[in-house]
Amino acid sequence: GQNIDQPTEMTATEGAIVQINCTYQTSGFNGLFWYQQHAGEAPTFLSYNVLDGLEEKGRFSSFLSRSKGYSYLLLKELQMKDSASYLCAVSDSWGKLQFGAGTQVVVTP
Amino acid sequence: GAVVSQHPSWVICKSGTSVKIECRSLDFQATTMFWYRQFPKQSLMLMATSNEGSKATYEQGVEKDKFLINHASLTLSTLTVTSAHPEDSSFYICSAPGGWAGESDTQYFGPGTRLTVL
């Protein structure tokens, strides 16, 4: 089985930086995903890490350390529209995703 | 990126009836699709893996006779909630992996179906 932990909620002001941590324990690992989900909508893909290191995509970056079972999603230059739930998900050897409970990010003016 | 559609986007039904939800990959073929369920303020829970040409594989605790899955073609999977009850009310989401070169490890989600059972 897999256990994935991430904080429940984080609050930050517009223009700031927020880092969402995710730790995982898995019996198989084929990559780690970050998704953004607005209330009542399906998740949208943000990033995928399968090798150690940092992946940067515009204002969003994701980091992975396989030896530590750890990842983070970094959101820079926060905008109000970034208020959403951010889901950490680990893919097993068969491509099945196990999701964390999600981190609700609240961006304040 | 790849596009996955779901139909209907929302449905309200009476207790005891059956509801069919369709998941389609619009611009790529998907031999495998995944069905998730999400209750309010909770994360996505994988229900089953839909396999084209063979039986679906269900996660522990998911009743296969209640949640019927048919992967009729390389672009269509259906989930039928049989004899629905109010506790089946949830947000059902499908996903399909990849579709484009270099993105084979990415899963793309459909827009979801909101089921309300009265």
Tab-separated table of C-alpha atoms in Angstrom:
chain	number	residue	atom	x	y	z
A	1	GLY	CA	0.000	0.000	0.000
A	2	GLN	CA	0.908	3.655	-0.119
A	3	ASN	CA	0.705	6.443	2.441
A	4	ILE	CA	0.824	10.025	1.259
A	5	ASP	CA	0.871	13.002	3.614
A	6	GLN	CA	0.493	16.690	2.881
A	7	PRO	CA	-0.689	19.635	4.983
A	8	THR	CA	-4.402	20.303	5.101
A	9	GLU	CA	-4.335	24.035	4.484
A	10	MET	CA	-1.939	26.890	3.821
A	11	THR	CA	-2.608	30.611	3.612
A	12	ALA	CA	-0.445	33.174	1.842
A	13	THR	CA	-0.777	36.675	0.452
A	14	GLU	CA	-0.887	37.671	-3.177
A	15	GLY	CA	2.589	37.907	-4.698
A	16	ALA	CA	4.147	35.666	-2.073
A	17	ILE	CA	5.683	32.191	-2.370
A	18	VAL	CA	4.199	29.046	-0.884
A	19	GLN	CA	5.786	25.602	-0.628
A	20	ILE	CA	3.567	22.548	-0.246
A	21	ASN	CA	5.350	19.494	1.094
A	22	CYS	CA	4.400	15.901	0.397
A	23	THR	CA	5.885	12.790	1.965
A	24	TYR	CA	5.121	9.312	0.787
A	25	GLN	CA	5.728	5.674	1.621
A	26	THR	CA	5.123	3.315	-1.267
A	27	SER	CA	5.544	-0.308	-2.213
A	28	GLY	CA	6.173	0.704	-5.828
A	29	PHE	CA	7.066	4.023	-7.406
A	30	ASN	CA	6.677	5.226	-10.969
A	31	GLY	CA	6.642	8.951	-10.464
A	32	LEU	CA	4.972	11.680	-8.466
A	33	PHE	CA	2.356	14.075	-9.779
A	34	TRP	CA	1.002	17.393	-8.612
A	35	TYR	CA	-2.503	18.423	-9.610
A	36	GLN	CA	-4.533	21.563	-9.013
A	37	GLN	CA	-8.223	21.222	-8.282
A	38	HIS	CA	-10.728	24.033	-7.981
A	39	ALA	CA	-13.911	23.319	-6.057
A	40	GLY	CA	-16.366	21.246	-8.079
A	41	GLU	CA	-13.958	20.675	-10.924
A	42	ALA	CA	-11.686	17.849	-12.005
A	43	PRO	CA	-7.956	17.997	-11.241
A	44	THR	CA	-5.659	19.603	-13.779
A	45	PHE	CA	-2.104	18.411	-14.300
A	46	LEU	CA	0.680	20.618	-12.969
A	47	SER	CA	3.864	18.565	-12.854
A	48	TYR	CA	5.442	15.132	-12.957
A	49	ASN	CA	8.713	14.052	-11.321
A	50	VAL	CA	10.255	10.620	-11.674
A	51	LEU	CA	13.921	11.514	-11.173
A	52	ASP	CA	15.426	13.412	-8.260
A	53	GLY	CA	15.683	17.130	-8.652
A	54	LEU	CA	13.763	20.240	-9.492
A	55	GLU	CA	11.366	20.704	-12.414
A	56	GLU	CA	10.435	24.284	-13.187
A	57	LYS	CA	7.393	25.363	-15.181
A	58	GLY	CA	6.792	29.071	-15.061
A	59	ARG	CA	5.533	30.091	-11.639
A	60	PHE	CA	5.284	26.472	-10.486
A	61	SER	CA	8.215	24.215	-9.585
A	62	SER	CA	8.255	20.704	-8.210
A	63	PHE	CA	11.039	18.866	-6.422
A	64	LEU	CA	11.553	15.180	-5.743
A	65	SER	CA	13.875	13.196	-3.492
A	66	ARG	CA	13.195	9.492	-3.935
A	67	SER	CA	15.575	8.433	-1.159
A	68	LYS	CA	13.692	10.613	1.306
A	69	GLY	CA	10.217	9.906	-0.042
A	70	TYR	CA	9.681	13.634	-0.296
A	71	SER	CA	8.408	16.154	-2.790
A	72	TYR	CA	7.352	19.759	-2.730
A	73	LEU	CA	5.412	22.056	-5.011
A	74	LEU	CA	6.539	25.660	-5.052
A	75	LEU	CA	4.129	28.349	-6.132
A	76	LYS	CA	5.725	31.723	-6.837
A	77	GLU	CA	4.184	35.151	-7.375
A	78	LEU	CA	0.886	33.952	-5.998
A	79	GLN	CA	-2.277	35.146	-7.685
A	80	MET	CA	-5.826	35.046	-6.388
A	81	LYS	CA	-6.709	32.433	-9.000
A	82	ASP	CA	-4.158	30.094	-7.388
A	83	SER	CA	-6.580	29.551	-4.499
A	84	ALA	CA	-7.374	25.866	-4.911
A	85	SER	CA	-6.643	22.412	-3.579
A	86	TYR	CA	-3.274	20.954	-4.573
A	87	LEU	CA	-3.082	17.192	-4.770
A	88	CYS	CA	0.069	15.119	-4.465
A	89	ALA	CA	-0.259	11.734	-6.162
A	90	VAL	CA	2.131	8.804	-6.477
A	91	SER	CA	2.002	6.415	-9.399
A	92	ASP	CA	2.712	2.767	-8.743
A	93	SER	CA	4.313	0.288	-11.114
A	94	TRP	CA	0.991	-0.220	-12.938
A	95	GLY	CA	0.300	3.465	-13.460
A	96	LYS	CA	-2.348	3.665	-10.753
A	97	LEU	CA	-2.424	6.924	-8.827
A	98	GLN	CA	-2.732	7.127	-5.071
A	99	PHE	CA	-3.694	10.617	-3.952
A	100	GLY	CA	-2.918	12.543	-0.832
A	101	ALA	CA	-5.789	14.307	0.892
A	102	GLY	CA	-4.916	17.589	-0.789
A	103	THR	CA	-3.686	20.935	0.510
A	104	GLN	CA	-6.124	23.820	0.361
A	105	VAL	CA	-4.214	26.990	-0.528
A	106	VAL	CA	-5.931	30.251	0.335
A	107	VAL	CA	-4.504	33.364	-1.280
A	108	THR	CA	-5.409	36.628	0.439
A	109	PRO	CA	-5.154	40.152	-0.997
B	1	GLY	CA	-2.432	18.031	-23.859
B	2	ALA	CA	-4.799	15.137	-24.266
B	3	VAL	CA	-8.543	15.652	-23.786
B	4	VAL	CA	-10.865	13.409	-21.830
B	5	SER	CA	-14.602	14.016	-21.755
B	6	GLN	CA	-17.334	12.724	-19.463
B	7	HIS	CA	-21.060	12.562	-19.896
B	8	PRO	CA	-23.256	13.570	-18.221
B	9	SER	CA	-21.656	16.345	-16.197
B	10	TRP	CA	-24.328	16.004	-13.569
B	11	VAL	CA	-27.252	13.676	-12.918
B	12	ILE	CA	-30.007	13.419	-10.341
B	13	CYS	CA	-31.784	10.107	-9.960
B	14	LYS	CA	-34.153	8.301	-7.655
B	15	SER	CA	-32.965	5.698	-5.214
B	16	GLY	CA	-32.950	2.220	-6.753
B	17	THR	CA	-32.337	3.311	-10.328
B	18	SER	CA	-29.174	2.792	-12.367
B	19	VAL	CA	-27.006	5.527	-13.816
B	20	LYS	CA	-24.469	5.217	-16.625
B	21	ILE	CA	-21.491	7.565	-16.901
B	22	GLU	CA	-19.383	7.703	-20.048
B	23	CYS	CA	-15.701	8.557	-20.271
B	24	ARG	CA	-14.148	9.236	-23.652
B	25	SER	CA	-10.619	9.987	-24.800
B	26	LEU	CA	-11.186	12.491	-27.580
B	27	ASP	CA	-7.882	12.682	-29.403
B	28	PHE	CA	-6.027	9.568	-28.370
B	29	GLN	CA	-6.573	5.904	-27.668
B	30	ALA	CA	-6.643	4.593	-24.137
B	31	THR	CA	-6.351	0.896	-23.447
B	32	THR	CA	-6.590	1.713	-19.769
B	33	MET	CA	-8.783	4.204	-17.966
B	34	PHE	CA	-9.250	4.811	-14.269
B	35	TRP	CA	-12.389	5.619	-12.309
B	36	TYR	CA	-12.264	7.704	-9.143
B	37	ARG	CA	-14.799	8.877	-6.620
B	38	GLN	CA	-14.494	12.010	-4.557
B	39	PHE	CA	-16.671	12.938	-1.600
B	40	PRO	CA	-16.917	16.604	-0.533
B	41	LYS	CA	-13.673	17.998	0.847
B	42	GLN	CA	-11.946	14.662	0.449
B	43	SER	CA	-9.358	13.462	-2.005
B	44	LEU	CA	-9.858	11.216	-4.990
B	45	MET	CA	-10.213	7.536	-4.253
B	46	LEU	CA	-9.412	5.067	-7.011
B	47	MET	CA	-12.353	2.730	-7.572
B	48	ALA	CA	-11.242	0.585	-10.479
B	49	THR	CA	-9.043	0.216	-13.512
B	50	SER	CA	-10.886	-0.193	-16.785
B	51	ASN	CA	-9.124	-2.365	-19.354
B	52	GLU	CA	-10.085	-2.460	-23.021
B	53	GLY	CA	-10.959	-5.995	-24.033
B	54	SER	CA	-10.826	-7.494	-20.567
B	55	LYS	CA	-12.440	-7.260	-17.160
B	56	ALA	CA	-11.963	-4.257	-14.957
B	57	THR	CA	-9.890	-4.592	-11.820
B	58	TYR	CA	-11.461	-3.179	-8.691
B	59	GLU	CA	-9.841	-1.688	-5.621
B	60	GLN	CA	-10.405	-3.285	-2.264
B	61	GLY	CA	-13.791	-2.452	-0.835
B	62	VAL	CA	-15.412	-1.506	-4.158
B	63	GLU	CA	-18.357	-3.720	-5.096
B	64	LYS	CA	-17.913	-4.903	-8.661
B	65	ASP	CA	-21.579	-5.870	-8.979
B	66	LYS	CA	-22.664	-2.409	-7.965
B	67	PHE	CA	-20.219	-0.439	-10.085
B	68	LEU	CA	-20.210	-2.062	-13.505
B	69	ILE	CA	-17.413	-1.048	-15.821
B	70	ASN	CA	-17.289	-1.703	-19.549
B	71	HIS	CA	-14.385	-0.632	-21.735
B	72	ALA	CA	-16.158	-0.974	-25.058
B	73	SER	CA	-13.500	0.528	-27.308
B	74	LEU	CA	-10.124	2.200	-27.248
B	75	THR	CA	-11.794	5.556	-26.631
B	76	LEU	CA	-14.753	4.723	-24.390
B	77	SER	CA	-15.216	3.390	-20.883
B	78	THR	CA	-18.522	3.401	-19.023
B	79	LEU	CA	-19.307	3.192	-15.329
B	80	THR	CA	-22.809	2.102	-14.353
B	81	VAL	CA	-23.914	2.662	-10.793
B	82	THR	CA	-26.590	0.026	-10.255
B	83	SER	CA	-29.416	0.339	-7.743
B	84	ALA	CA	-28.107	3.709	-6.647
B	85	HIS	CA	-28.622	4.856	-3.072
B	86	PRO	CA	-28.109	8.274	-1.466
B	87	GLU	CA	-24.714	7.197	-0.106
B	88	ASP	CA	-23.555	6.766	-3.728
B	89	SER	CA	-23.962	10.497	-4.256
B	90	SER	CA	-20.502	11.731	-5.133
B	91	PHE	CA	-18.259	13.258	-7.772
B	92	TYR	CA	-17.114	10.554	-10.204
B	93	ILE	CA	-14.032	11.265	-12.288
B	94	CYS	CA	-12.296	9.218	-14.948
B	95	SER	CA	-8.764	9.537	-16.194
B	96	ALA	CA	-6.652	8.152	-18.981
B	97	PRO	CA	-2.869	7.993	-19.203
B	98	GLY	CA	-0.757	9.781	-21.749
B	99	GLY	CA	-1.824	10.212	-25.305
B	100	TRP	CA	1.104	12.181	-26.584
B	101	ALA	CA	4.762	11.261	-27.083
B	102	GLY	CA	6.751	12.180	-24.053
B	103	GLU	CA	3.650	12.371	-21.885
B	104	SER	CA	2.900	8.700	-21.540
B	105	ASP	CA	3.204	8.907	-17.778
B	106	THR	CA	0.757	11.754	-17.418
B	107	GLN	CA	-2.842	11.072	-16.507
B	108	TYR	CA	-5.513	13.356	-17.879
B	109	PHE	CA	-8.787	13.718	-16.079
B	110	GLY	CA	-12.268	14.114	-17.407
B	111	PRO	CA	-14.374	17.014	-16.094
B	112	GLY	CA	-16.203	14.769	-13.670
B	113	THR	CA	-19.829	13.748	-13.140
B	114	ARG	CA	-21.782	14.942	-10.124
B	115	LEU	CA	-24.238	12.220	-9.081
B	116	THR	CA	-27.030	12.999	-6.652
B	117	VAL	CA	-29.285	10.168	-5.557
B	118	LEU	CA	-32.553	11.213	-3.942
